[in-house]
């Protein structure tokens, strides 16, 4: 039987944190055996935030090493960067022409930016159309993401349906895949873990950093259980076991934090060391990216030829 297709992406905007891993990237590793998996580095999406060539290059290489270090196997997964497949931006333009401004204005990301009185750029406004192109070019069945990306996948679904209505069946309708238990990973202050809130714990943190971040967790407590410490700890140990431990040590915040530091170090160390090993062979990693880009491009080119025919620009 043919494997179903899964695709996801991470923006190269800096070091990934536990929220990225437990909300999305961990699923990538689990899916790679059963799906034809495309792991994209969303550099053109990141261009809305990173407008410095050196930083962009560093971050792209960073996500590539992250993907490999968490255990994505390039023999199974197509690891590629968005900008290596210009069909993404081409299709995003076509989608722009069938999408209305009021519809895009309903996006949470747009509304958030507006509420902050930010003068947002057109790239941020169009963000969902580029993401729809990412997904739809590969006849993707499922999109593993954190819950904050649910609406973006809905934009892709709506756009596929609209195009299909206008031009005839062309695109598969993708489904989001969101892990229920960890839909939103909380940060050190209890809010959603996010770079923009400064409440993250980096996925590849060094032992000293782990200590610093855990000691910084805000210890609001419910019945002598520090809930923010517990919530992060729950990523690493079964709920029942953890409840037992936290009740046994109720009120002993320092001891509980020390336990979390130990568990995090055990969990992070192998991936962190693997990443360091990979970083010693940058040409090897770049070779993987090049090969993935070529493979993705072959698939995208075929789809784009079909799309161009459908809209009547190929004679
Ligand atoms: P980004 O770095 O914004 O490209 O995000 C990469 C992936 O991580 C996306 O699928 C997000 O939904 C997911 N993600 C980011 N922060 C969190 C969080 N706090 N909880 C769960 N998933 C998250
Ligand atoms: N928008 C996603 C994020 O911010 C990243 C992304 C870009 C993506 N293109 C994608 C995710 C396609 C899934 C599928 O996390």
CSV table of N, CA, C and O in Angstrom, one decimal, residues 230-289:
chain,number,residue,atom,x,y,z
A,230,UNK,N,5.4,21.5,37.8
A,230,UNK,CA,4.7,20.2,37.5
A,230,UNK,C,4.4,20.1,36.0
A,230,UNK,O,4.6,19.0,35.4
A,231,UNK,N,3.9,21.2,35.4
A,231,UNK,CA,3.4,21.1,34.0
A,231,UNK,C,4.6,20.8,33.1
A,231,UNK,O,4.4,20.0,32.1
A,232,UNK,N,5.8,21.3,33.4
A,232,UNK,CA,6.9,21.0,32.5
A,232,UNK,C,7.4,19.6,32.8
A,232,UNK,O,7.8,18.8,31.9
A,233,UNK,N,7.4,19.2,34.0
A,233,UNK,CA,7.9,17.9,34.4
A,233,UNK,C,7.0,16.8,33.8
A,233,UNK,O,7.4,15.7,33.4
A,234,UNK,N,5.7,17.2,33.6
A,234,UNK,CA,4.7,16.2,33.0
A,234,UNK,C,5.1,15.8,31.6
A,234,UNK,O,4.6,14.8,31.1
A,235,UNK,N,6.0,16.6,31.0
A,235,UNK,CA,6.4,16.2,29.6
A,235,UNK,C,7.3,15.0,29.7
A,235,UNK,O,7.5,14.3,28.7
A,236,UNK,N,7.9,14.8,30.8
A,236,UNK,CA,9.0,13.8,30.9
A,236,UNK,C,8.6,12.5,31.7
A,236,UNK,O,9.3,11.5,31.6
A,237,UNK,N,7.6,12.6,32.5
A,237,UNK,CA,7.2,11.4,33.4
A,237,UNK,C,5.7,11.2,33.3
A,237,UNK,O,4.9,12.2,33.2
A,238,UNK,N,5.3,10.0,33.5
A,238,UNK,CA,3.8,9.7,33.5
A,238,UNK,C,3.1,10.4,34.6
A,238,UNK,O,3.7,10.6,35.7
A,239,UNK,N,1.9,10.9,34.3
A,239,UNK,CA,1.2,11.8,35.2
A,239,UNK,C,1.0,11.1,36.6
A,239,UNK,O,1.2,11.8,37.6
A,240,UNK,N,0.7,9.9,36.7
A,240,UNK,CA,0.4,9.2,37.9
A,240,UNK,C,1.7,9.2,38.8
A,240,UNK,O,1.6,9.6,40.0
A,241,UNK,N,2.8,8.8,38.2
A,241,UNK,CA,4.0,8.8,38.9
A,241,UNK,C,4.4,10.2,39.5
A,241,UNK,O,4.8,10.3,40.6
A,242,UNK,N,4.2,11.1,38.6
A,242,UNK,CA,4.5,12.5,39.0
A,242,UNK,C,3.7,13.0,40.1
A,242,UNK,O,4.2,13.7,41.1
A,243,UNK,N,2.4,12.7,40.1
A,243,UNK,CA,1.5,13.2,41.2
A,243,UNK,C,1.9,12.6,42.5
A,243,UNK,O,2.0,13.3,43.5
A,244,UNK,N,2.3,11.3,42.5
A,244,UNK,CA,2.7,10.7,43.7
A,244,UNK,C,4.0,11.4,44.2
A,244,UNK,O,4.0,11.8,45.4
A,245,UNK,N,4.9,11.6,43.4
A,245,UNK,CA,6.2,12.3,43.8
A,245,UNK,C,5.9,13.7,44.3
A,245,UNK,O,6.5,14.1,45.4
A,246,UNK,N,5.1,14.5,43.6
A,246,UNK,CA,4.8,15.8,44.0
A,246,UNK,C,4.1,15.9,45.3
A,246,UNK,O,4.2,16.9,46.1
A,247,UNK,N,3.2,14.9,45.6
A,247,UNK,CA,2.5,14.9,46.8
A,247,UNK,C,3.4,14.6,48.0
A,247,UNK,O,3.4,15.2,49.0
A,248,UNK,N,4.3,13.6,47.7
A,248,UNK,CA,5.3,13.2,48.7
A,248,UNK,C,6.2,14.3,49.1
A,248,UNK,O,6.7,14.4,50.2
A,249,UNK,N,6.5,15.2,48.1
A,249,UNK,CA,7.4,16.3,48.4
A,249,UNK,C,6.7,17.7,48.4
A,249,UNK,O,7.2,18.7,48.0
A,250,UNK,N,5.4,17.7,48.8
A,250,UNK,CA,4.6,18.9,48.7
A,250,UNK,C,5.3,20.0,49.5
A,250,UNK,O,5.8,19.8,50.6
A,251,UNK,N,5.4,21.2,48.9
A,251,UNK,CA,6.0,22.4,49.5
A,251,UNK,C,7.5,22.4,49.4
A,251,UNK,O,8.1,23.5,49.7
A,252,UNK,N,8.1,21.4,49.0
A,252,UNK,CA,9.6,21.4,48.9
A,252,UNK,C,10.0,21.8,47.4
A,252,UNK,O,10.5,20.9,46.6
A,253,UNK,N,9.8,23.0,47.1
A,253,UNK,CA,10.0,23.5,45.8
A,253,UNK,C,11.4,23.3,45.2
A,253,UNK,O,11.6,22.9,44.1
A,254,UNK,N,12.4,23.5,46.1
A,254,UNK,CA,13.8,23.4,45.6
A,254,UNK,C,14.1,22.0,45.2
A,254,UNK,O,14.6,21.7,44.2
A,255,UNK,N,13.6,21.0,46.1
A,255,UNK,CA,13.9,19.6,45.8
A,255,UNK,C,13.2,19.2,44.5
A,255,UNK,O,13.7,18.4,43.7
A,256,UNK,N,12.0,19.7,44.3
A,256,UNK,CA,11.2,19.3,43.1
A,256,UNK,C,11.9,19.9,41.9
A,256,UNK,O,12.0,19.2,40.8
A,257,UNK,N,12.4,21.1,42.0
A,257,UNK,CA,13.1,21.7,40.9
A,257,UNK,C,14.4,21.0,40.6
A,257,UNK,O,14.7,20.7,39.4
A,258,UNK,N,15.0,20.5,41.6
A,258,UNK,CA,16.3,19.7,41.4
A,258,UNK,C,16.0,18.4,40.6
A,258,UNK,O,16.7,18.0,39.8
A,259,UNK,N,14.8,17.8,41.0
A,259,UNK,CA,14.4,16.6,40.3
A,259,UNK,C,14.2,16.9,38.8
A,259,UNK,O,14.6,16.1,37.9
A,260,UNK,N,13.5,18.0,38.6
A,260,UNK,CA,13.2,18.4,37.2
A,260,UNK,C,14.5,18.6,36.4
A,260,UNK,O,14.7,18.2,35.3
A,261,UNK,N,15.5,19.3,37.1
A,261,UNK,CA,16.8,19.6,36.4
A,261,UNK,C,17.4,18.2,36.0
A,261,UNK,O,17.9,18.1,34.9
A,262,UNK,N,17.4,17.3,36.9
A,262,UNK,CA,18.0,16.0,36.7
A,262,UNK,C,17.3,15.3,35.5
A,262,UNK,O,17.9,14.8,34.6
A,263,UNK,N,16.0,15.3,35.5
A,263,UNK,CA,15.2,14.6,34.5
A,263,UNK,C,15.4,15.3,33.1
A,263,UNK,O,15.5,14.6,32.1
A,264,UNK,N,15.5,16.6,33.1
A,264,UNK,CA,15.7,17.3,31.9
A,264,UNK,C,17.0,17.0,31.3
A,264,UNK,O,17.2,16.8,30.1
A,265,UNK,N,18.1,17.0,32.2
A,265,UNK,CA,19.4,16.8,31.7
A,265,UNK,C,19.5,15.4,31.1
A,265,UNK,O,20.1,15.2,30.0
A,266,UNK,N,18.8,14.4,31.7
A,266,UNK,CA,18.8,13.0,31.2
A,266,UNK,C,18.2,13.0,29.8
A,266,UNK,O,18.6,12.3,28.9
A,267,UNK,N,17.1,13.7,29.7
A,267,UNK,CA,16.4,13.7,28.4
A,267,UNK,C,17.1,14.5,27.3
A,267,UNK,O,17.2,14.0,26.2
A,268,UNK,N,17.7,15.6,27.7
A,268,UNK,CA,18.3,16.5,26.7
A,268,UNK,C,19.7,16.0,26.2
A,268,UNK,O,20.0,16.1,25.1
A,269,UNK,N,20.5,15.5,27.2
A,269,UNK,CA,21.9,15.2,26.9
A,269,UNK,C,22.2,14.4,25.6
A,269,UNK,O,23.0,14.8,24.8
A,270,UNK,N,21.5,13.3,25.4
A,270,UNK,CA,21.8,12.5,24.2
A,270,UNK,C,21.6,13.3,22.9
A,270,UNK,O,22.4,13.3,22.0
A,271,UNK,N,20.5,14.1,22.8
A,271,UNK,CA,20.2,14.9,21.6
A,271,UNK,C,21.2,16.0,21.5
A,271,UNK,O,21.7,16.3,20.4
A,272,UNK,N,21.6,16.6,22.6
A,272,UNK,CA,22.5,17.7,22.6
A,272,UNK,C,23.9,17.2,22.1
A,272,UNK,O,24.5,17.9,21.3
A,273,UNK,N,24.3,16.0,22.6
A,273,UNK,CA,25.6,15.5,22.1
A,273,UNK,C,25.6,15.1,20.7
A,273,UNK,O,26.5,15.3,19.9
A,274,UNK,N,24.4,14.5,20.3
A,274,UNK,CA,24.3,14.1,18.9
A,274,UNK,C,24.4,15.4,18.0
A,274,UNK,O,25.0,15.4,16.9
A,275,UNK,N,23.8,16.5,18.4
A,275,UNK,CA,23.8,17.7,17.6
A,275,UNK,C,25.2,18.2,17.5
A,275,UNK,O,25.6,18.7,16.4
A,276,UNK,N,26.0,18.1,18.6
A,276,UNK,CA,27.4,18.6,18.5
A,276,UNK,C,28.2,17.7,17.5
A,276,UNK,O,29.0,18.2,16.8
A,277,UNK,N,27.9,16.4,17.5
A,277,UNK,CA,28.6,15.5,16.6
A,277,UNK,C,28.3,15.9,15.2
A,277,UNK,O,29.1,16.0,14.3
A,278,UNK,N,27.0,16.2,14.9
A,278,UNK,CA,26.5,16.5,13.6
A,278,UNK,C,27.2,17.8,13.1
A,278,UNK,O,27.5,18.0,11.9
A,279,UNK,N,27.3,18.7,14.1
A,279,UNK,CA,27.9,20.1,13.7
A,279,UNK,C,29.4,20.0,13.3
A,279,UNK,O,29.9,20.9,12.7
A,280,UNK,N,30.0,18.8,13.5
A,280,UNK,CA,31.4,18.7,13.1
A,280,UNK,C,31.4,18.3,11.6
A,280,UNK,O,32.5,18.3,11.1
A,281,UNK,N,30.3,18.0,11.0
A,281,UNK,CA,30.3,17.7,9.6
A,281,UNK,C,29.3,18.5,8.9
A,281,UNK,O,28.2,18.0,8.4
A,282,UNK,N,29.5,19.8,8.8
A,282,UNK,CA,28.5,20.7,8.1
A,282,UNK,C,28.4,20.3,6.6
A,282,UNK,O,27.2,20.3,6.1
A,283,UNK,N,29.5,20.0,5.9
A,283,UNK,CA,29.2,19.7,4.5
A,283,UNK,C,28.3,18.5,4.3
A,283,UNK,O,27.5,18.4,3.4
A,284,UNK,N,28.4,17.5,5.2
A,284,UNK,CA,27.6,16.4,5.2
A,284,UNK,C,26.1,16.8,5.4
A,284,UNK,O,25.2,16.3,4.7
A,285,UNK,N,25.9,17.6,6.4
A,285,UNK,CA,24.5,18.1,6.6
A,285,UNK,C,23.9,18.9,5.4
A,285,UNK,O,22.8,18.7,5.0
A,286,UNK,N,24.8,19.7,4.9
A,286,UNK,CA,24.3,20.5,3.7
A,286,UNK,C,24.0,19.6,2.5
A,286,UNK,O,23.1,19.9,1.7
A,287,UNK,N,24.8,18.5,2.4
A,287,UNK,CA,24.5,17.5,1.3
A,287,UNK,C,23.1,17.0,1.5
A,287,UNK,O,22.4,16.8,0.5
A,288,UNK,N,22.7,16.7,2.7
A,288,UNK,CA,21.4,16.1,2.9
A,288,UNK,C,20.3,17.2,2.5
A,288,UNK,O,19.3,16.8,1.9
A,289,UNK,N,20.6,18.4,2.9
A,289,UNK,CA,19.6,19.5,2.5
A,289,UNK,C,19.5,19.6,1.0
A,289,UNK,O,18.4,19.8,0.5
